[in-house]
One Martini backbone bead per residue (centre of mass of N, CA, C, O) as a GRO file, in nm:
protein
  352
    1MET     BB    1   1.084   8.936  -5.409
    2SER     BB    2   1.141   9.023  -5.698
    3ASP     BB    3   1.381   8.833  -5.743
    4VAL     BB    4   1.220   8.574  -5.705
    5ALA     BB    5   1.013   8.622  -5.928
    6ARG     BB    6   1.215   8.626  -6.164
    7GLN     BB    7   1.340   8.344  -6.116
    8ALA     BB    8   1.038   8.197  -6.128
    9GLY     BB    9   0.829   8.346  -6.323
   10VAL     BB   10   0.666   8.549  -6.133
   11SER     BB   11   0.493   8.714  -5.913
   12ALA     BB   12   0.510   8.878  -5.615
   13LYS     BB   13   0.233   8.779  -5.519
   14THR     BB   14   0.294   8.478  -5.544
   15VAL     BB   15   0.522   8.472  -5.344
   16SER     BB   16   0.359   8.566  -5.104
   17ASN     BB   17   0.154   8.333  -5.102
   18VAL     BB   18   0.353   8.101  -5.065
   19LEU     BB   19   0.491   8.206  -4.795
   20ARG     BB   20   0.193   8.216  -4.647
   21GLY     BB   21   0.010   7.963  -4.753
   22ALA     BB   22  -0.166   8.029  -4.978
   23ALA     BB   23  -0.396   7.984  -5.197
   24GLY     BB   24  -0.353   7.903  -5.579
   25ALA     BB   25  -0.096   7.756  -5.618
   26SER     BB   26   0.074   7.545  -5.781
   27PRO     BB   27   0.297   7.301  -5.734
   28GLU     BB   28   0.498   7.409  -5.946
   29THR     BB   29   0.507   7.702  -5.851
   30ARG     BB   30   0.596   7.642  -5.562
   31ARG     BB   31   0.861   7.506  -5.639
   32ARG     BB   32   0.993   7.750  -5.784
   33VAL     BB   33   0.986   7.945  -5.550
   34LEU     BB   34   1.146   7.776  -5.339
   35LYS     BB   35   1.399   7.752  -5.513
   36ALA     BB   36   1.457   8.056  -5.533
   37VAL     BB   37   1.482   8.108  -5.233
   38GLN     BB   38   1.726   7.920  -5.194
   39MET     BB   39   1.923   8.044  -5.401
   40LEU     BB   40   1.893   8.356  -5.274
   41GLY     BB   41   1.842   8.366  -4.958
   42TYR     BB   42   1.557   8.424  -4.867
   43ARG     BB   43   1.398   8.647  -4.620
   44LEU     BB   44   1.178   8.728  -4.406
   45ASN     BB   45   1.061   9.063  -4.286
   46PRO     BB   46   0.868   9.156  -4.028
   47ASN     BB   47   0.939   9.458  -3.995
   48ALA     BB   48   0.885   9.541  -4.285
   49SER     BB   49   0.592   9.444  -4.292
   50ALA     BB   50   0.493   9.630  -4.066
   51LEU     BB   51   0.564   9.897  -4.204
   52ARG     BB   52   0.386   9.855  -4.456
   53SER     BB   53   0.105   9.790  -4.289
   54GLY     BB   54   0.105   9.926  -3.985
   55ARG     BB   55   0.185   9.671  -3.831
   56ARG     BB   56   0.320   9.473  -3.541
   57GLY     BB   57   0.215   9.193  -3.403
   58ASN     BB   58   0.127   9.300  -3.113
   59VAL     BB   59   0.071   9.255  -2.754
   60THR     BB   60  -0.020   9.417  -2.462
   61LEU     BB   61   0.082   9.358  -2.116
   62ALA     BB   62  -0.054   9.521  -1.827
   63ILE     BB   63   0.114   9.504  -1.516
   64PRO     BB   64   0.228   9.573  -1.207
   65THR     BB   65   0.383   9.281  -1.146
   66LEU     BB   66   0.613   8.993  -1.089
   67GLN     BB   67   0.616   8.952  -0.768
   68GLN     BB   68   0.335   8.851  -0.810
   69PRO     BB   69   0.220   8.540  -0.858
   70LEU     BB   70  -0.046   8.608  -1.004
   71TYR     BB   71   0.079   8.779  -1.236
   72ALA     BB   72   0.285   8.574  -1.335
   73ALA     BB   73   0.077   8.356  -1.410
   74LEU     BB   74  -0.080   8.529  -1.611
   75ALA     BB   75   0.151   8.587  -1.807
   76GLN     BB   76   0.201   8.293  -1.882
   77ALA     BB   77  -0.085   8.232  -1.989
   78PHE     BB   78  -0.087   8.456  -2.205
   79MET     BB   79   0.156   8.361  -2.376
   80ARG     BB   80   0.036   8.087  -2.445
   81ALA     BB   81  -0.237   8.192  -2.575
   82ALA     BB   82  -0.097   8.375  -2.806
   83ALA     BB   83   0.115   8.215  -2.939
   84TYR     BB   84   0.224   8.386  -3.233
   85THR     BB   85   0.185   8.629  -3.058
   86SER     BB   86   0.335   8.896  -2.949
   87VAL     BB   87   0.450   8.998  -2.619
   88VAL     BB   88   0.421   9.300  -2.438
   89LEU     BB   89   0.566   9.381  -2.138
   90GLU     BB   90   0.408   9.588  -1.881
   91LEU     BB   91   0.510   9.771  -1.593
   92THR     BB   92   0.321   9.984  -1.373
   93GLN     BB   93   0.355   9.978  -1.053
   94ALA     BB   94   0.077  10.087  -0.960
   95ASP     BB   95   0.042  10.344  -1.147
   96ALA     BB   96  -0.185  10.573  -1.234
   97GLN     BB   97  -0.050  10.709  -1.480
   98GLN     BB   98   0.021  10.449  -1.637
   99GLU     BB   99  -0.269  10.343  -1.656
  100ARG     BB  100  -0.384  10.590  -1.806
  101GLU     BB  101  -0.200  10.561  -2.054
  102ILE     BB  102  -0.317  10.295  -2.144
  103LEU     BB  103  -0.614  10.396  -2.177
  104THR     BB  104  -0.496  10.627  -2.397
  105GLY     BB  105  -0.261  10.469  -2.588
  106SER     BB  106   0.061  10.428  -2.544
  107TRP     BB  107   0.089  10.133  -2.694
  108THR     BB  108   0.051  10.206  -3.010
  109ARG     BB  109   0.366  10.224  -3.080
  110ARG     BB  110   0.402   9.875  -3.029
  111SER     BB  111   0.090   9.796  -3.068
  112ASP     BB  112  -0.242   9.666  -3.161
  113ALA     BB  113  -0.289   9.573  -2.857
  114ALA     BB  114  -0.452   9.553  -2.520
  115VAL     BB  115  -0.390   9.457  -2.169
  116LEU     BB  116  -0.536   9.545  -1.850
  117VAL     BB  117  -0.419   9.548  -1.502
  118PRO     BB  118  -0.556   9.708  -1.257
  119GLN     BB  119  -0.481   9.901  -0.935
  120ALA     BB  120  -0.484  10.224  -0.905
  121LEU     BB  121  -0.738  10.187  -1.090
  122ASP     BB  122  -1.089  10.242  -1.152
  123PRO     BB  123  -1.245  10.249  -1.445
  124ALA     BB  124  -1.546  10.301  -1.333
  125SER     BB  125  -1.447  10.583  -1.162
  126LEU     BB  126  -1.394  10.762  -1.374
  127PRO     BB  127  -1.441  11.041  -1.512
  128ALA     BB  128  -1.638  11.194  -1.700
  129GLY     BB  129  -1.469  11.208  -2.017
  130GLU     BB  130  -1.266  11.013  -2.027
  131VAL     BB  131  -1.003  10.920  -2.229
  132PHE     BB  132  -1.016  10.671  -2.470
  133VAL     BB  133  -0.956  10.449  -2.671
  134SER     BB  134  -1.042  10.337  -2.978
  135ALA     BB  135  -1.172  10.033  -3.067
  136SER     BB  136  -1.148  10.075  -3.385
  137THR     BB  137  -0.811  10.135  -3.360
  138ALA     BB  138  -0.757  10.034  -3.033
  139PRO     BB  139  -0.755   9.759  -2.874
  140LEU     BB  140  -0.910   9.714  -2.541
  141VAL     BB  141  -0.852   9.533  -2.233
  142VAL     BB  142  -0.985   9.436  -1.913
  143ILE     BB  143  -0.879   9.301  -1.595
  144ALA     BB  144  -1.181   9.332  -1.418
  145ASP     BB  145  -1.461   9.394  -1.195
  146SER     BB  146  -1.471   9.673  -1.353
  147GLY     BB  147  -1.633   9.903  -1.595
  148PRO     BB  148  -1.691  10.077  -1.855
  149VAL     BB  149  -1.886  10.133  -2.098
  150GLY     BB  150  -1.727   9.972  -2.384
  151LEU     BB  151  -1.512   9.817  -2.207
  152PRO     BB  152  -1.360   9.544  -2.231
  153ARG     BB  153  -1.402   9.250  -2.010
  154ILE     BB  154  -1.252   9.039  -1.747
  155SER     BB  155  -1.356   8.797  -1.485
  156CYS     BB  156  -1.368   8.688  -1.141
  157PRO     BB  157  -1.617   8.681  -0.938
  158PRO     BB  158  -1.618   8.771  -0.608
  159ASP     BB  159  -1.889   8.645  -0.514
  160ALA     BB  160  -1.818   8.353  -0.596
  161GLN     BB  161  -1.572   8.329  -0.416
  162ALA     BB  162  -1.716   8.378  -0.144
  163THR     BB  163  -1.909   8.138  -0.158
  164LEU     BB  164  -1.691   7.922  -0.160
  165VAL     BB  165  -1.552   7.993   0.108
  166ALA     BB  166  -1.796   7.980   0.297
  167ALA     BB  167  -1.866   7.680   0.251
  168HIS     BB  168  -1.600   7.570   0.360
  169LEU     BB  169  -1.603   7.693   0.645
  170ARG     BB  170  -1.873   7.571   0.735
  171SER     BB  171  -1.783   7.271   0.697
  172LEU     BB  172  -1.554   7.325   0.936
  173GLY     BB  173  -1.675   7.526   1.168
  174ARG     BB  174  -1.616   7.814   1.084
  175ILE     BB  175  -1.710   8.155   1.229
  176ARG     BB  176  -1.426   8.357   1.257
  177PRO     BB  177  -1.319   8.544   1.021
  178ALA     BB  178  -1.059   8.685   0.844
  179VAL     BB  179  -0.968   8.969   0.627
  180VAL     BB  180  -0.716   9.000   0.370
  181GLY     BB  181  -0.664   9.290   0.211
  182VAL     BB  182  -0.672   9.571  -0.004
  183SER     BB  183  -0.611   9.933  -0.113
  184SER     BB  184  -0.688   9.931  -0.395
  185ALA     BB  185  -0.894  10.070  -0.631
  186ALA     BB  186  -0.957   9.786  -0.794
  187ASP     BB  187  -1.073   9.661  -0.540
  188HIS     BB  188  -1.354   9.413  -0.486
  189TRP     BB  189  -1.297   9.168  -0.301
  190THR     BB  190  -1.306   9.252  -0.003
  191ARG     BB  191  -1.603   9.336   0.014
  192ALA     BB  192  -1.722   9.072  -0.105
  193CYS     BB  193  -1.612   8.880   0.109
  194VAL     BB  194  -1.742   9.000   0.358
  195ARG     BB  195  -2.033   8.985   0.259
  196GLY     BB  196  -2.043   8.676   0.201
  197LEU     BB  197  -1.974   8.576   0.486
  198ARG     BB  198  -2.206   8.718   0.634
  199GLU     BB  199  -2.447   8.601   0.462
  200SER     BB  200  -2.365   8.296   0.564
  201GLY     BB  201  -2.319   8.351   0.902
  202LEU     BB  202  -2.058   8.481   0.949
  203ARG     BB  203  -1.814   8.631   1.163
  204VAL     BB  204  -1.712   8.973   1.080
  205ASP     BB  205  -1.523   9.184   1.207
  206ASP     BB  206  -1.412   9.495   1.157
  207ASP     BB  207  -1.119   9.433   1.283
  208ALA     BB  208  -1.096   9.171   1.067
  209VAL     BB  209  -1.050   9.396   0.847
  210LEU     BB  210  -0.761   9.392   0.636
  211ARG     BB  211  -0.556   9.644   0.491
  212VAL     BB  212  -0.276   9.627   0.300
  213GLY     BB  213   0.033   9.783   0.179
  214SER     BB  214   0.162   9.476   0.103
  215PRO     BB  215   0.029   9.272  -0.150
  216ASP     BB  216   0.292   9.110  -0.311
  217GLY     BB  217   0.374   8.972  -0.033
  218MET     BB  218   0.438   8.832   0.280
  219LEU     BB  219   0.440   9.087   0.461
  220GLY     BB  220   0.134   9.144   0.474
  221GLY     BB  221   0.062   8.885   0.637
  222VAL     BB  222   0.233   8.951   0.883
  223GLU     BB  223   0.094   9.219   0.947
  224ALA     BB  224  -0.193   9.105   0.992
  225VAL     BB  225  -0.128   8.921   1.235
  226ALA     BB  226  -0.024   9.145   1.419
  227ARG     BB  227  -0.294   9.300   1.429
  228LEU     BB  228  -0.466   9.071   1.545
  229ALA     BB  229  -0.302   9.031   1.804
  230HIS     BB  230  -0.335   9.321   1.913
  231ALA     BB  231  -0.660   9.298   1.917
  232GLY     BB  232  -0.753   9.006   2.025
  233LEU     BB  233  -0.880   8.820   1.806
  234PRO     BB  234  -1.097   8.526   1.777
  235VAL     BB  235  -0.986   8.358   1.523
  236ASP     BB  236  -1.037   8.063   1.276
  237ALA     BB  237  -0.972   8.245   1.014
  238VAL     BB  238  -0.789   8.323   0.699
  239VAL     BB  239  -0.858   8.549   0.432
  240CYS     BB  240  -0.687   8.600   0.123
  241HIS     BB  241  -0.614   8.778  -0.163
  242ASN     BB  242  -0.343   8.599  -0.169
  243ASP     BB  243  -0.087   8.369  -0.152
  244ALA     BB  244   0.133   8.547  -0.028
  245LEU     BB  245  -0.030   8.638   0.218
  246ALA     BB  246  -0.090   8.352   0.323
  247ALA     BB  247   0.204   8.267   0.369
  248GLY     BB  248   0.263   8.492   0.575
  249ALA     BB  249   0.043   8.413   0.778
  250VAL     BB  250   0.145   8.129   0.844
  251SER     BB  251   0.423   8.207   0.944
  252ALA     BB  252   0.325   8.395   1.178
  253LEU     BB  253   0.151   8.191   1.330
  254ARG     BB  254   0.373   7.976   1.388
  255ARG     BB  255   0.560   8.171   1.551
  256ARG     BB  256   0.309   8.199   1.770
  257GLY     BB  257   0.192   7.888   1.806
  258VAL     BB  258  -0.001   7.843   1.572
  259GLN     BB  259  -0.214   7.610   1.436
  260VAL     BB  260  -0.203   7.481   1.098
  261PRO     BB  261  -0.550   7.428   1.112
  262LEU     BB  262  -0.645   7.378   1.404
  263ASP     BB  263  -0.680   7.687   1.489
  264VAL     BB  264  -0.611   7.806   1.189
  265ALA     BB  265  -0.738   7.886   0.890
  266VAL     BB  266  -0.607   7.910   0.544
  267ILE     BB  267  -0.674   8.136   0.260
  268GLY     BB  268  -0.624   8.180  -0.072
  269ARG     BB  269  -0.536   8.338  -0.405
  270GLY     BB  270  -0.478   8.169  -0.742
  271ASN     BB  271  -0.330   7.895  -0.739
  272THR     BB  272  -0.027   7.889  -0.700
  273ASP     BB  273   0.287   7.785  -0.628
  274ALA     BB  274   0.275   7.916  -0.344
  275ALA     BB  275   0.055   7.704  -0.256
  276ALA     BB  276   0.167   7.417  -0.346
  277PHE     BB  277   0.472   7.481  -0.183
  278ALA     BB  278   0.388   7.519   0.085
  279THR     BB  279   0.415   7.541   0.460
  280PRO     BB  280   0.163   7.448   0.429
  281THR     BB  281  -0.047   7.383   0.210
  282LEU     BB  282  -0.272   7.584   0.015
  283THR     BB  283  -0.568   7.698   0.021
  284SER     BB  284  -0.729   7.792  -0.300
  285VAL     BB  285  -0.843   8.017  -0.529
  286ASP     BB  286  -0.943   7.950  -0.855
  287LEU     BB  287  -0.953   8.169  -1.151
  288ASP     BB  288  -0.866   8.072  -1.424
  289LEU     BB  289  -0.620   8.202  -1.596
  290PRO     BB  290  -0.632   8.072  -1.876
  291ALA     BB  291  -0.924   8.176  -1.933
  292ILE     BB  292  -0.861   8.474  -1.904
  293ALA     BB  293  -0.654   8.489  -2.128
  294ARG     BB  294  -0.833   8.379  -2.357
  295GLY     BB  295  -1.062   8.588  -2.324
  296ALA     BB  296  -0.901   8.845  -2.380
  297LEU     BB  297  -0.807   8.754  -2.665
  298SER     BB  298  -1.090   8.706  -2.787
  299LEU     BB  299  -1.170   9.012  -2.776
  300LEU     BB  300  -0.920   9.049  -2.998
  301SER     BB  301  -0.893   8.805  -3.191
  302ILE     BB  302  -0.695   8.604  -3.025
  303GLY     BB  303  -0.642   8.293  -3.072
  304ALA     BB  304  -0.826   8.001  -3.021
  305ASP     BB  305  -1.091   8.186  -2.911
  306ALA     BB  306  -1.140   8.320  -3.155
  307THR     BB  307  -1.393   8.396  -3.374
  308ASP     BB  308  -1.198   8.329  -3.643
  309GLY     BB  309  -0.963   8.109  -3.563
  310GLU     BB  310  -0.713   8.310  -3.552
  311ASP     BB  311  -0.361   8.420  -3.526
  312SER     BB  312  -0.475   8.739  -3.526
  313LEU     BB  313  -0.501   9.072  -3.552
  314ALA     BB  314  -0.755   9.275  -3.495
  315PRO     BB  315  -0.884   9.595  -3.582
  316ASP     BB  316  -1.135   9.509  -3.400
  317LEU     BB  317  -1.422   9.505  -3.205
  318ARG     BB  318  -1.714   9.352  -3.234
  319GLU     BB  319  -1.830   9.297  -2.912
  320PRO     BB  320  -1.851   9.433  -2.631
  321ARG     BB  321  -1.795   9.210  -2.346
  322PRO     BB  322  -1.844   9.051  -2.063
  323LEU     BB  323  -1.638   8.823  -1.889
  324GLU     BB  324  -1.646   8.496  -1.714
  325THR     BB  325  -1.523   8.309  -1.452
  326ALA     BB  326  -1.495   8.006  -1.263
  327PRO     BB  327  -1.448   7.919  -0.955
  328THR     BB  328  -1.224   7.730  -0.749
  329LEU     BB  329  -1.122   7.481  -0.499
  330SER     BB  330  -0.812   7.419  -0.344
  331VAL     BB  331  -0.763   7.164  -0.117
  332ARG     BB  332  -0.560   7.188   0.173
  333ASP     BB  333  -0.365   7.193   0.471
  334SER     BB  334  -0.469   7.488   0.576
  335THR     BB  335  -0.771   7.342   0.642
  336VAL     BB  336  -0.701   7.020   0.582
  337ASP     BB  337  -0.536   6.792   0.731
  338GLY     BB  338  -0.417   6.562   0.490
  339VAL     BB  339  -0.588   6.603   0.210
  340GLY     BB  340  -0.424   6.747   0.006
  341ALA     BB  341  -0.585   6.768  -0.320
  342GLY     BB  342  -0.880   6.951  -0.432
  343VAL     BB  343  -1.162   7.021  -0.647
  344ARG     BB  344  -1.405   7.285  -0.638
  345ALA     BB  345  -1.686   7.418  -0.721
  346ALA     BB  346  -1.880   7.670  -0.740
  347GLY     BB  347  -2.099   7.617  -0.462
  348GLU     BB  348  -1.972   7.364  -0.361
  349PRO     BB  349  -1.955   7.161  -0.120
  350ALA     BB  350  -1.677   7.146   0.129
  351GLY     BB  351  -1.571   6.874   0.262
  352GLU     BB  352  -1.388   6.620   0.427
   0.00000   0.00000   0.00000
């Protein structure tokens, strides 16, 4: 940069301003600087800039796995929303120790900020005095249904999702649903779904609430149907924690001669490609993953929804606050045969 400045007859600061697009340099000065850059073959070195400033220009996204379509879709939405900010993807494998390390700042060696999607830990239930990174020096956001005071988070409320599902099932005349949930510590959806369905007047037997040990693929849905069949429960709907489980449940039901949706309706969660391209296509709760991604980044002042309107990493969080997205329901053939697909807002009656 000093060589460019000497060639153009300006200061190194002026060269920096021109290359960053900052205001202040005259058209003639800008022309001389750019000509000198071209003559000398100068190229900006982002790594050197990061070393000099102490900033890395990255944000870490820590998710359990990419094998779960819901997390894969979230990662894609997050990278799109981050725009020109580089995303460092970290797979925690739903390991409690790895998630705890994220909460205590292990990512600060490679990123300026981080977003955690916990599965093995419920941040809200960690012991009092658990050490978290300081928001003033290392911004951290969680995408979770609960969290400790002072830790910024965003979620799609499970109660709103349950209300949406219950309204749809009632409109179809389904009265005895089963719920296929997960056993992870961060899961609040399973309990909220059961409570919401029961409060709406639907009958959810205790034996029809199944928490599976393989939540990220179709195998868990197959396992859940086998357990329902063994118990001999007369259910007329199966509501699943995610689309992969729902696809597995549909496959297992059809192999047993059960017609979907004539005999049993099936609902997934996430509205991923796994739902849109399943056979039959799956009715699924849409969590608005793009909005979740944008919201998480906005809490870090990154991306188009950032409070300062710039695509740059902020040194701190202005005001930690929980954000929420509103679920919708994409209605497909697994609940209403031949319906195609349509979107209903949370709480809106979903009829045929």
